[in-house]
Coordinates of C-alpha atoms in Angstrom, one line a residue:
M1 CA 83.3 -69.6 223.0
P2 CA 83.9 -68.2 226.4
T3 CA 87.4 -66.9 227.3
T4 CA 89.2 -69.0 229.9
F5 CA 90.8 -67.1 232.8
H6 CA 93.5 -68.5 235.0
E7 CA 93.7 -66.1 237.9
I8 CA 91.2 -64.1 240.0
P9 CA 91.8 -60.4 239.3
R10 CA 92.7 -58.3 242.3
E11 CA 91.7 -55.1 240.6
R12 CA 88.2 -54.5 239.1
P13 CA 88.6 -55.3 235.4
A14 CA 87.6 -52.9 232.6
T15 CA 84.1 -53.9 231.5
P16 CA 82.7 -51.2 229.1
L17 CA 79.8 -53.3 227.9
L18 CA 78.8 -54.5 231.4
D19 CA 79.0 -50.9 232.5
S20 CA 76.1 -50.2 230.1
A21 CA 74.2 -53.3 231.0
E22 CA 73.8 -53.3 234.7
T23 CA 70.1 -53.8 234.4
P24 CA 68.1 -56.1 232.0
A25 CA 66.8 -53.1 230.2
G26 CA 70.3 -52.0 229.4
L27 CA 71.2 -55.6 228.5
R28 CA 68.4 -55.7 226.0
R29 CA 69.7 -52.6 224.2
L30 CA 72.8 -54.5 223.2
G31 CA 73.1 -56.2 219.9
E32 CA 73.4 -60.0 219.8
A33 CA 76.9 -59.8 218.4
E34 CA 78.0 -58.0 221.6
L35 CA 76.7 -60.6 224.0
E36 CA 79.7 -62.9 223.9
T37 CA 82.0 -60.1 224.9
L38 CA 79.5 -59.2 227.6
A39 CA 79.7 -62.7 228.9
D40 CA 83.5 -62.5 229.2
E41 CA 83.2 -59.2 231.0
L42 CA 80.5 -60.6 233.3
R43 CA 82.7 -63.6 234.1
Q44 CA 85.7 -61.4 234.9
D45 CA 83.6 -59.2 237.2
L46 CA 82.2 -62.2 239.0
L47 CA 85.7 -63.5 239.5
Y48 CA 86.8 -60.2 241.0
T49 CA 83.7 -59.8 243.2
V50 CA 83.9 -63.3 244.8
G51 CA 87.6 -62.8 245.2
Q52 CA 86.8 -59.8 247.4
T53 CA 84.1 -61.4 249.4
G54 CA 84.3 -65.1 249.2
G55 CA 81.2 -67.2 248.5
H56 CA 79.7 -69.6 246.0
F57 CA 81.8 -69.7 243.0
G58 CA 81.6 -72.5 240.4
A59 CA 77.9 -72.5 239.9
G60 CA 77.7 -68.9 238.9
L61 CA 80.6 -69.2 236.5
G62 CA 78.7 -72.0 234.8
V63 CA 75.5 -70.0 234.1
V64 CA 76.9 -66.7 232.8
E65 CA 75.7 -67.3 229.2
L66 CA 72.4 -68.7 230.4
T67 CA 71.7 -65.8 232.7
I68 CA 72.4 -63.3 229.9
A69 CA 70.2 -65.2 227.5
L70 CA 67.3 -65.4 229.9
H71 CA 67.3 -61.7 230.8
Y72 CA 67.8 -60.8 227.1
V73 CA 64.9 -62.9 225.8
F74 CA 62.4 -62.5 228.6
D75 CA 60.9 -59.2 229.9
T76 CA 62.2 -59.5 233.5
P77 CA 61.0 -58.5 236.1
E78 CA 57.5 -58.6 234.5
D79 CA 58.3 -62.1 233.4
R80 CA 59.1 -64.2 236.5
L81 CA 62.5 -65.9 236.7
V82 CA 62.9 -68.3 239.5
W83 CA 66.4 -69.7 240.4
D84 CA 66.6 -73.0 242.3
V85 CA 68.9 -73.1 245.4
G86 CA 70.5 -69.8 244.5
H87 CA 74.2 -70.8 244.4
Q88 CA 74.2 -69.8 240.8
A89 CA 72.5 -66.4 241.1
Y90 CA 75.5 -64.1 241.4
P91 CA 75.5 -63.2 237.7
H92 CA 71.8 -62.6 238.0
K93 CA 72.4 -60.1 240.9
I94 CA 75.2 -58.4 238.9
L95 CA 72.8 -57.9 235.9
T96 CA 69.9 -56.7 237.9
G97 CA 71.1 -53.5 239.4
R98 CA 73.2 -54.8 242.3
R99 CA 76.7 -54.8 240.7
Q100 CA 78.0 -52.1 243.0
Q101 CA 76.7 -53.9 246.1
M102 CA 78.4 -57.2 245.2
T103 CA 81.4 -56.3 247.4
T104 CA 79.1 -56.4 250.4
L105 CA 77.9 -59.9 249.5
R106 CA 77.4 -62.2 252.6
Q107 CA 78.6 -59.4 254.9
K108 CA 76.5 -57.9 257.7
D109 CA 74.0 -55.4 256.3
G110 CA 75.2 -56.4 252.8
I111 CA 73.3 -58.3 250.0
A112 CA 72.4 -61.9 250.6
A113 CA 74.1 -65.0 249.3
F114 CA 70.9 -66.2 247.7
P115 CA 67.9 -64.6 245.9
R116 CA 65.7 -62.7 248.3
R117 CA 62.3 -61.0 247.5
S118 CA 62.9 -58.1 249.8
E119 CA 66.3 -57.3 248.1
S120 CA 65.1 -56.9 244.5
E121 CA 62.0 -57.0 242.3
Y122 CA 64.1 -59.4 240.1
D123 CA 64.3 -61.9 242.9
T124 CA 60.9 -63.4 242.4
F125 CA 61.3 -66.1 245.0
G126 CA 63.5 -66.5 248.0
V127 CA 65.6 -69.7 248.1
G128 CA 68.4 -71.5 249.9
H129 CA 67.1 -75.0 249.9
S130 CA 67.0 -76.9 246.7
S131 CA 64.2 -78.2 244.4
T132 CA 61.6 -75.5 245.0
S133 CA 61.8 -73.6 241.7
I134 CA 59.4 -75.6 239.6
S135 CA 56.6 -75.5 242.3
A136 CA 57.1 -71.8 242.8
A137 CA 57.2 -70.9 239.1
L138 CA 54.1 -73.1 238.5
G139 CA 52.3 -71.2 241.2
M140 CA 53.2 -68.0 239.5
A141 CA 52.0 -69.3 236.1
I142 CA 48.7 -70.4 237.5
A143 CA 48.3 -67.0 239.2
A144 CA 49.0 -65.2 235.9
Q145 CA 46.4 -67.3 234.2
L146 CA 43.8 -66.6 236.8
Q147 CA 44.6 -62.9 236.5
G148 CA 44.4 -62.9 232.7
S149 CA 48.1 -61.9 232.5
K150 CA 50.4 -62.9 229.6
R151 CA 53.5 -62.7 231.8
K152 CA 55.9 -65.7 231.5
S153 CA 57.2 -67.9 234.3
V154 CA 60.6 -69.6 234.1
A155 CA 62.3 -72.0 236.5
V156 CA 66.0 -72.7 236.4
I157 CA 66.9 -76.0 238.1
G158 CA 70.1 -78.0 238.3
D159 CA 70.5 -81.7 237.6
G160 CA 71.3 -82.2 241.3
A161 CA 68.1 -80.4 242.5
L162 CA 66.1 -82.4 240.0
T163 CA 66.8 -85.5 242.0
A164 CA 64.3 -84.3 244.7
G165 CA 60.8 -85.7 244.8
M166 CA 59.3 -82.2 245.1
A167 CA 60.6 -81.3 241.7
F168 CA 58.9 -84.2 240.1
E169 CA 55.7 -83.5 242.0
A170 CA 55.7 -80.1 240.4
L171 CA 56.5 -81.5 236.9
N172 CA 53.6 -83.9 237.2
H173 CA 51.2 -81.1 238.4
A174 CA 52.2 -78.6 235.7
S175 CA 51.4 -81.1 232.9
D176 CA 48.0 -81.8 234.6
V177 CA 47.0 -78.1 234.6
K178 CA 48.7 -77.5 231.2
A179 CA 50.6 -74.5 232.6
N180 CA 52.2 -72.1 230.3
M181 CA 55.7 -72.1 231.8
L182 CA 59.3 -73.0 231.0
V183 CA 61.7 -75.1 233.0
V184 CA 65.4 -74.8 232.2
L185 CA 67.4 -77.8 233.3
N186 CA 70.9 -76.6 234.0
D187 CA 72.8 -79.9 233.7
N188 CA 76.4 -79.3 234.9
D189 CA 77.4 -82.8 235.9
M190 CA 76.7 -84.8 232.8
S191 CA 74.4 -86.9 235.0
I192 CA 71.5 -87.1 232.5
S193 CA 73.0 -87.0 229.0
H194 CA 76.2 -86.7 227.1
N195 CA 74.3 -85.9 223.8
V196 CA 75.7 -82.5 223.2
G197 CA 77.0 -81.1 219.9
G198 CA 76.0 -79.7 216.6
L199 CA 73.3 -82.2 215.9
S200 CA 71.4 -81.8 219.2
N201 CA 71.8 -78.0 218.9
Y202 CA 70.3 -78.1 215.4
L203 CA 67.5 -80.4 216.4
A204 CA 66.7 -78.1 219.4
K205 CA 66.3 -75.1 217.1
I206 CA 64.0 -77.1 214.8
L207 CA 61.9 -78.7 217.5
S208 CA 61.4 -75.4 219.3
S209 CA 60.6 -73.3 216.2
R210 CA 57.2 -71.8 215.4
T211 CA 57.2 -73.7 212.1
Y212 CA 57.5 -77.1 213.7
A213 CA 54.9 -76.1 216.4
S214 CA 52.4 -74.9 213.7
M215 CA 52.9 -78.1 211.6
R216 CA 52.4 -80.2 214.7
E217 CA 49.2 -78.4 215.7
G218 CA 47.9 -78.6 212.1
S219 CA 48.6 -82.3 211.9
K220 CA 46.9 -82.8 215.2
K221 CA 43.7 -81.2 213.9
V222 CA 43.7 -83.3 210.8
L223 CA 44.6 -86.6 212.5
S224 CA 42.2 -86.0 215.4
R225 CA 39.3 -86.7 212.9
L226 CA 40.6 -90.2 212.4
P227 CA 40.0 -92.7 215.3
G228 CA 43.3 -93.4 217.0
A229 CA 45.4 -91.7 214.3
W230 CA 46.6 -88.8 216.4
E231 CA 47.7 -91.1 219.3
I232 CA 49.7 -93.3 216.9
A233 CA 51.3 -90.2 215.4
R234 CA 52.1 -88.8 218.8
K235 CA 53.8 -92.0 219.9
T236 CA 55.7 -92.2 216.6
E237 CA 57.0 -88.6 217.1
E238 CA 57.8 -89.3 220.7
H239 CA 59.9 -92.4 219.9
A240 CA 61.6 -90.7 217.0
K241 CA 62.6 -87.8 219.4
G242 CA 63.7 -90.4 222.0
M243 CA 66.2 -91.9 219.6
L244 CA 67.9 -88.5 219.1
V245 CA 67.3 -86.7 222.4
P246 CA 67.1 -88.0 226.0
G247 CA 63.8 -86.4 227.0
T248 CA 61.4 -89.3 226.9
L249 CA 60.9 -89.1 230.7
F250 CA 59.8 -85.5 230.5
E251 CA 57.7 -86.1 227.4
E252 CA 55.9 -88.9 229.3
L253 CA 55.2 -86.4 232.1
G254 CA 53.5 -84.1 229.6
W255 CA 56.3 -81.7 228.8
N256 CA 57.5 -80.5 225.4
Y257 CA 61.2 -81.4 225.8
I258 CA 63.9 -79.6 223.9
G259 CA 67.6 -80.3 224.1
P260 CA 70.2 -81.0 225.3
I261 CA 71.9 -77.9 223.9
D262 CA 75.3 -76.3 224.8
G263 CA 74.6 -73.8 227.6
H264 CA 77.7 -71.8 226.7
D265 CA 76.6 -71.2 223.1
L266 CA 74.8 -67.9 223.3
P267 CA 73.4 -67.8 219.8
T268 CA 71.8 -71.2 220.2
L269 CA 70.5 -70.3 223.7
I270 CA 68.9 -67.1 222.5
T271 CA 67.3 -68.7 219.4
T272 CA 65.9 -71.6 221.3
L273 CA 64.6 -69.5 224.2
R274 CA 62.9 -67.1 221.7
N275 CA 61.3 -70.0 220.0
M276 CA 60.1 -71.5 223.2
R277 CA 59.0 -68.3 224.9
D278 CA 55.5 -68.2 223.3
L279 CA 54.8 -71.9 223.0
E280 CA 51.7 -73.0 224.8
G281 CA 51.8 -75.5 227.7
P282 CA 54.7 -76.9 229.8
Q283 CA 58.0 -76.4 228.0
F284 CA 61.3 -78.1 229.1
L285 CA 64.7 -76.9 227.9
H286 CA 67.7 -79.0 228.8
V287 CA 71.1 -77.2 228.7
I288 CA 74.5 -78.6 229.4
T289 CA 76.9 -76.3 231.2
K290 CA 80.3 -76.7 232.9
K291 CA 80.5 -75.8 236.6
G292 CA 83.3 -73.2 236.9
K293 CA 83.3 -72.5 233.2
G294 CA 85.8 -69.9 232.1
F295 CA 88.1 -70.2 235.2
A296 CA 90.6 -73.0 234.6
P297 CA 91.2 -74.1 238.2
A298 CA 87.4 -74.3 238.9
E299 CA 86.8 -76.3 235.7
L300 CA 89.4 -78.9 236.9
D301 CA 88.1 -79.0 240.5
P302 CA 84.4 -78.1 240.6
I303 CA 83.9 -79.5 244.1
G304 CA 86.9 -77.6 245.5
Y305 CA 85.7 -74.4 243.9
H306 CA 82.0 -74.8 244.8
A307 CA 82.7 -71.9 247.2
I308 CA 85.9 -70.0 248.1
T309 CA 87.1 -67.6 250.8
K310 CA 88.1 -64.1 249.9
L311 CA 91.6 -63.4 248.7
E312 CA 94.1 -62.2 251.2
P313 CA 95.7 -58.9 250.3
I314 CA 99.2 -59.1 248.8
N315 CA 101.9 -58.0 251.3
A316 CA 99.3 -57.7 254.1
P317 CA 100.9 -56.6 257.4
A318 CA 101.4 -59.3 259.9
S319 CA 98.8 -59.4 262.7
A320 CA 99.8 -57.8 266.0
P321 CA 100.5 -60.3 268.7
L322 CA 97.6 -61.1 271.0
S323 CA 97.9 -59.8 274.5
I324 CA 96.1 -62.9 275.7
P325 CA 97.2 -66.3 274.2
K326 CA 94.4 -67.8 272.3
Q327 CA 93.8 -71.6 272.5
A328 CA 94.3 -73.3 269.2
A329 CA 91.1 -74.4 267.5
G330 CA 90.4 -78.1 267.5
P331 CA 89.2 -80.3 264.7
K332 CA 86.0 -79.5 262.9
Y333 CA 83.0 -81.2 264.5
S334 CA 82.2 -82.8 261.2
S335 CA 85.6 -84.4 261.2
V336 CA 85.1 -85.8 264.7
F337 CA 81.8 -87.3 263.4
G338 CA 83.6 -88.7 260.3
Q339 CA 86.3 -90.4 262.4
W340 CA 83.7 -91.8 264.9
L341 CA 81.6 -93.2 262.0
C342 CA 84.6 -95.1 260.7
D343 CA 85.6 -96.3 264.1
M344 CA 82.1 -97.5 265.0
A345 CA 81.7 -99.2 261.5
E346 CA 84.9 -101.2 262.3
T347 CA 83.2 -102.7 265.4
D348 CA 79.7 -103.1 264.1
P349 CA 79.0 -104.5 260.6
R350 CA 75.3 -103.5 260.9
L351 CA 76.2 -99.8 260.7
T352 CA 75.2 -97.9 257.5
G353 CA 75.8 -94.3 256.7
I354 CA 73.2 -92.2 254.8
T355 CA 73.6 -88.7 253.5
P356 CA 71.4 -86.5 251.2
A357 CA 74.2 -85.2 248.9
M358 CA 76.4 -84.0 251.7
K359 CA 79.3 -86.4 251.6
E360 CA 82.0 -83.7 251.8
G361 CA 80.1 -81.3 254.0
S362 CA 79.3 -84.0 256.6
D363 CA 82.8 -85.6 256.2
L364 CA 81.7 -89.0 255.0
V365 CA 84.5 -89.2 252.4
A366 CA 86.7 -91.6 254.4
F367 CA 83.6 -93.7 255.3
S368 CA 82.5 -93.9 251.7
E369 CA 86.0 -95.1 250.6
R370 CA 86.5 -97.6 253.4
F371 CA 82.9 -99.0 253.6
P372 CA 81.5 -98.4 250.1
Q373 CA 78.9 -101.2 250.4
R374 CA 77.5 -99.5 253.6
Y375 CA 77.5 -95.9 252.3
F376 CA 74.4 -94.4 250.7
D377 CA 74.3 -91.0 249.1
V378 CA 70.6 -90.6 248.1
A379 CA 71.1 -87.2 246.4
I380 CA 69.0 -84.2 247.3
A381 CA 66.2 -86.2 248.8
E382 CA 66.0 -85.6 252.6
Q383 CA 62.6 -87.2 253.0
H384 CA 63.8 -90.4 251.2
A385 CA 67.0 -90.4 253.3
V386 CA 65.0 -90.6 256.6
T387 CA 62.5 -93.3 255.4
L388 CA 65.3 -95.3 253.8
A389 CA 66.9 -95.3 257.3
A390 CA 63.6 -96.5 258.8
G391 CA 63.4 -99.3 256.3
M392 CA 67.0 -100.4 257.1
A393 CA 66.3 -100.3 260.8
C394 CA 63.2 -102.5 260.3
E395 CA 65.6 -105.2 259.1
G396 CA 68.2 -105.0 261.8
A397 CA 70.6 -102.5 260.3
K398 CA 71.9 -99.6 262.4
P399 CA 71.6 -96.5 260.1
V400 CA 73.3 -93.2 260.8
V401 CA 71.8 -90.3 258.9
A402 CA 74.3 -87.4 258.5
I403 CA 72.2 -84.3 257.7
Y404 CA 72.3 -80.6 258.2
S405 CA 69.9 -79.2 260.8
T406 CA 68.2 -76.9 258.2
F407 CA 67.7 -79.8 255.8
L408 CA 66.3 -82.2 258.4
Q409 CA 63.4 -79.8 258.5
R410 CA 62.5 -81.1 255.0
G411 CA 62.2 -84.7 256.4
Y412 CA 60.2 -83.8 259.5
D413 CA 57.1 -85.8 258.7
Q414 CA 59.3 -88.9 257.9
L415 CA 61.2 -88.4 261.1
I416 CA 57.9 -88.6 263.1
H417 CA 55.8 -91.0 261.0
D418 CA 58.4 -93.4 259.7
V419 CA 61.0 -93.4 262.5
A420 CA 59.7 -92.2 265.8
V421 CA 56.2 -93.6 265.8
Q422 CA 57.7 -97.0 265.1
H423 CA 60.4 -96.4 267.6
L424 CA 63.1 -97.5 265.2
D425 CA 66.9 -97.4 265.8
V426 CA 68.1 -94.5 263.7
L427 CA 70.8 -92.1 264.8
F428 CA 70.6 -88.6 263.3
A429 CA 74.0 -86.8 263.3
I430 CA 72.8 -83.2 262.8
D431 CA 75.5 -80.9 261.5
R432 CA 75.3 -77.1 261.2
A433 CA 73.2 -76.6 264.2
G434 CA 72.7 -73.0 265.4
L435 CA 73.9 -70.0 263.4
V436 CA 76.0 -70.7 260.4
G437 CA 77.3 -67.3 259.4
E438 CA 77.3 -65.8 255.9
D439 CA 74.7 -68.2 254.3
G440 CA 72.1 -66.6 256.5
P441 CA 68.7 -67.7 257.8
T442 CA 67.8 -70.2 255.2
H443 CA 70.8 -72.3 256.2
A444 CA 70.8 -71.7 260.0
G445 CA 69.9 -74.6 262.3
S446 CA 67.8 -72.5 264.6
F447 CA 64.9 -74.8 265.4
D448 CA 66.0 -78.4 265.7
L449 CA 65.9 -78.6 269.5
S450 CA 62.3 -77.2 269.3
Y451 CA 61.1 -79.5 266.7
L452 CA 62.9 -82.6 268.1
R453 CA 62.1 -82.5 271.8
C454 CA 58.3 -82.6 271.2
I455 CA 58.6 -86.0 269.6
P456 CA 57.9 -88.9 272.1
G457 CA 60.6 -91.4 272.7
I458 CA 63.5 -89.6 271.0
L459 CA 66.9 -89.0 272.6
V460 CA 68.3 -85.5 272.0
M461 CA 71.8 -84.5 272.9
T462 CA 73.9 -81.3 272.7
P463 CA 77.7 -81.7 273.0
S464 CA 79.8 -78.9 274.4
D465 CA 83.0 -79.9 272.8
E466 CA 84.6 -82.5 270.4
S467 CA 85.1 -85.2 273.1
E468 CA 81.5 -84.9 274.2
L469 CA 80.4 -85.2 270.6
R470 CA 82.2 -88.5 270.2
K471 CA 80.7 -89.9 273.4
M472 CA 77.2 -88.7 272.4
L473 CA 77.4 -90.3 269.0
T474 CA 78.1 -93.6 270.7
T475 CA 75.4 -93.1 273.2
G476 CA 72.8 -92.4 270.5
Y477 CA 74.0 -95.3 268.4
L478 CA 73.6 -97.7 271.3
F479 CA 70.2 -96.3 272.3
Q480 CA 67.2 -98.4 271.5
G481 CA 65.1 -96.0 269.4
P482 CA 65.5 -92.7 267.6
A483 CA 68.4 -90.5 268.7
A484 CA 69.7 -87.2 267.7
V485 CA 73.0 -85.4 268.3
R486 CA 73.2 -81.8 267.1
Y487 CA 76.5 -80.0 266.7
P488 CA 77.6 -76.7 265.1
R489 CA 79.6 -75.8 262.0
G490 CA 83.3 -75.3 262.3
S491 CA 85.9 -76.2 264.9
G492 CA 85.6 -76.9 268.6
P493 CA 87.7 -75.7 271.6
N494 CA 90.3 -78.4 271.1
A495 CA 89.2 -80.6 273.9
V496 CA 91.2 -83.9 274.4
I497 CA 89.2 -86.6 272.6
E498 CA 89.1 -90.0 274.3
P499 CA 89.6 -92.5 271.5
G500 CA 87.3 -95.2 272.8
L501 CA 83.6 -95.8 272.1
E502 CA 82.3 -95.4 275.6
P503 CA 78.7 -94.0 276.0
L504 CA 77.4 -91.5 278.5
E505 CA 74.9 -92.2 281.2
I506 CA 71.7 -91.1 279.5
G507 CA 69.9 -88.1 281.0
K508 CA 72.8 -86.9 283.3
G509 CA 74.2 -83.4 283.2
L510 CA 77.6 -82.4 284.6
V511 CA 78.4 -79.6 287.0
R512 CA 81.5 -77.9 285.5
R513 CA 81.8 -75.1 288.1
Q514 CA 80.2 -74.7 291.5
G515 CA 79.2 -71.1 292.4
Q516 CA 76.6 -69.1 294.3
K517 CA 73.1 -67.7 293.6
V518 CA 73.1 -68.1 289.8
A519 CA 73.2 -71.4 287.9
L520 CA 74.0 -71.3 284.2
L521 CA 72.4 -74.4 282.5
V522 CA 74.2 -74.8 279.1
F523 CA 72.9 -76.9 276.3
G524 CA 75.7 -77.1 273.8
V525 CA 78.8 -75.2 272.7
Q526 CA 78.2 -72.0 274.7
L527 CA 79.8 -73.8 277.7
A528 CA 83.1 -72.0 277.1
E529 CA 81.4 -68.6 277.3
A530 CA 79.4 -69.7 280.3
L531 CA 82.6 -70.7 282.2
V532 CA 84.0 -67.2 281.6
V533 CA 80.7 -65.6 282.9
G534 CA 80.6 -68.1 285.8
A535 CA 84.1 -67.0 286.9
N536 CA 83.1 -63.3 286.7
L537 CA 79.8 -63.8 288.6
D538 CA 80.8 -66.7 290.8
A539 CA 78.0 -68.7 289.2
T540 CA 77.4 -72.4 288.9
V541 CA 78.0 -73.7 285.4
V542 CA 76.3 -76.9 284.3
D543 CA 76.8 -78.8 281.0
M544 CA 73.3 -80.2 280.7
R545 CA 74.2 -82.5 277.8
F546 CA 70.7 -83.9 277.4
V547 CA 67.7 -82.0 276.2
K548 CA 65.6 -85.1 276.2
P549 CA 65.5 -86.8 278.7
L550 CA 66.2 -83.7 280.8
D551 CA 68.2 -84.2 284.0
E552 CA 65.3 -83.4 286.2
A553 CA 67.0 -84.3 289.5
L554 CA 69.8 -81.9 288.7
V555 CA 67.4 -79.1 287.7
R556 CA 65.4 -79.7 291.0
Q557 CA 68.6 -79.5 293.0
L558 CA 69.8 -76.3 291.2
A559 CA 66.4 -74.7 291.7
A560 CA 66.6 -75.4 295.4
S561 CA 70.1 -74.0 295.9
H562 CA 70.2 -70.9 293.6
D563 CA 68.3 -67.6 293.3
L564 CA 68.3 -67.6 289.5
L565 CA 68.4 -70.3 286.8
V566 CA 69.7 -69.2 283.3
T567 CA 69.4 -71.5 280.3
I568 CA 71.7 -71.0 277.4
E569 CA 71.3 -72.6 273.9
E570 CA 72.0 -71.8 270.3
N571 CA 68.5 -72.6 269.3
S572 CA 65.2 -70.7 269.2
V573 CA 64.2 -69.7 272.7
M574 CA 60.6 -70.5 271.8
G575 CA 60.1 -74.2 272.4
G576 CA 63.8 -75.0 272.9
A577 CA 65.8 -76.6 275.7
G578 CA 65.1 -73.7 278.1
S579 CA 61.4 -74.3 277.6
A580 CA 61.9 -77.9 278.7
V581 CA 63.4 -76.6 282.0
S582 CA 60.5 -74.2 282.5
E583 CA 57.9 -76.9 281.7
F584 CA 59.5 -79.2 284.3
L585 CA 59.5 -76.5 287.0
A586 CA 55.9 -75.6 286.3
R587 CA 54.9 -79.3 286.4
E588 CA 56.7 -79.7 289.7
N589 CA 55.2 -76.4 291.0
L590 CA 58.7 -75.1 291.7
L591 CA 58.4 -71.3 291.5
Q592 CA 61.9 -70.2 290.5
P593 CA 63.1 -67.1 288.6
I594 CA 64.5 -68.2 285.3
L595 CA 66.1 -66.5 282.3
H596 CA 66.1 -68.1 278.9
L597 CA 69.0 -67.1 276.5
G598 CA 69.0 -68.3 272.9
L599 CA 68.1 -67.2 269.4
P600 CA 65.5 -64.5 269.2
D601 CA 62.0 -64.6 267.6
Y602 CA 63.3 -63.3 264.3
Y603 CA 65.5 -64.5 261.5
V604 CA 69.1 -63.5 262.3
E605 CA 70.6 -62.0 259.1
H606 CA 73.9 -63.1 257.6
A607 CA 77.2 -61.9 259.1
K608 CA 80.3 -63.4 260.6
P609 CA 79.3 -66.1 263.2
A610 CA 80.9 -64.1 266.1
A611 CA 78.9 -61.0 265.1
M612 CA 75.7 -63.0 264.9
L613 CA 76.2 -64.5 268.4
A614 CA 77.0 -61.1 269.8
E615 CA 73.7 -59.8 268.3
C616 CA 71.8 -62.6 270.0
G617 CA 73.6 -62.0 273.3
L618 CA 75.2 -65.4 273.2
D619 CA 78.8 -64.4 273.5
A620 CA 80.3 -64.1 277.0
A621 CA 79.7 -60.3 277.2
G622 CA 76.1 -60.7 276.2
I623 CA 75.4 -63.5 278.6
E624 CA 76.9 -61.7 281.5
A625 CA 75.0 -58.5 280.6
S626 CA 71.7 -60.3 280.5
V627 CA 72.4 -62.1 283.8
R628 CA 73.4 -58.9 285.6
A629 CA 70.2 -57.1 284.3
R630 CA 68.0 -59.9 285.6
L631 CA 69.7 -59.9 288.9
A632 CA 69.2 -56.2 289.2
L633 CA 65.4 -56.8 288.7
L634 CA 65.5 -59.4 291.5
A635 CA 67.4 -57.3 293.9

């Protein structure tokens, strides 16, 4: 069994076996008797690495044995191994030639937090969002068949990711085309079955063996000559298996289900995977693992250890005092939302809160405890979350969907077809808007203003601080129709939050500073940077607040009184809030120099958020430099 560690090592541990197995080819040269020691070394190395860099933690610890077994049995990279989401892929990265780069994980110009095709030939599919692995591996299996190739395709998916409809769509299709592929269900939450132990491990070995498969095929040939006999035998086998193993659902979908087996038992894993490797048709292996396995604190608190920050050095020197006092950071925007949700729920019994498995991230914990009958976690099912809200709204409820910007992309058709076309009262509280730092482009909320503002009848708001967020949530909640408030990850500028539930006047911006020649039109949290630039350039600074409806009267006034309009947003420049301003000016035939500042037309790679904003020219220095350059062209 795996060794349990109690501390994260601050020095790289001695790992002689891992030193010789930094690629799957080296791993496959080891004897099976050495693999459990290798697993301990890999787990220690993972603890050390994540302690140095921070990052996703518990999921990787839970799949150490599974990762070793998959690369040991399958001929990767020729055989295709697809990881779902990618939170659990750090051991995979360590074993596929990137061990020495792991200390650059999630840092600028370092390796990515998730599998990425451009990073390694072993990363067969880029991920970040969940529930894509079975579809991708199925596509690879079909392509191999069309090419006459014998290479294998394996998808590794977690029990949480399996809640998404896309995963079941792929399961259904794979059985229809009788694809030769393997799905490994990494069940680390005991959400499907508790049937783990010696009997189920023994049954898995028997049911996956060549002998059993041969006997089954032979019986099928004999019984197929008798009318109805094979169907009776198949049903009998299915029900017999169903009494001992919990795979009836997958069997009904056309998969040969094996398991559940202990995902930390390397000998059983290897035997079962070897047996299943060459079986024909869709194969499904159910393994039970423990998130955080092998690190005692993470086993006790898998949610708290889902991800960690890097360890601070022992006896680190105190930071030098800042020459300019820095304003204390305010509460997290998600916390402001969570408090508002509880306050509004107290006043309106129609309010319901919906989240697609983001209770902690979106700060719905207090709401779920205080209003459990009105709280709905739909699991990783963004499309369902949106249409569920639409159905509630049809019957007079007032649903609030708490969702990350990048995940709302997955429910875009439902947002249009089920909510907006029917003009239903649904408020979308869109967290993680803009750049999110080390998780990189798969998690960035770069496009929501662009994909929202083109929808007829929707209200779209961008708060500049915590107080504005609270007011906009109330505004959107009281609005008759679909409404969206998008706000960033992390803390605000510590603005004084008015405790009431007063709404804003819809479609009205606010001039925060009056200046000359240049007007900075800010959509969102870059207001603080814009005020610094405004003071340096004596520019007008406007908190636009509303992307839709746009404050057209204010834009017209600014265009008439300034030489240059500058729009600022932490969203793609293409199609964003700045585009709304340009479209209005064009429609009104107002010929006015305008500069759009926002996210560029490429995927901004992972780094610290401040570095990412600087790269995009959205810090104060970048904004000022861009404005001065445009003014020079106008001179």
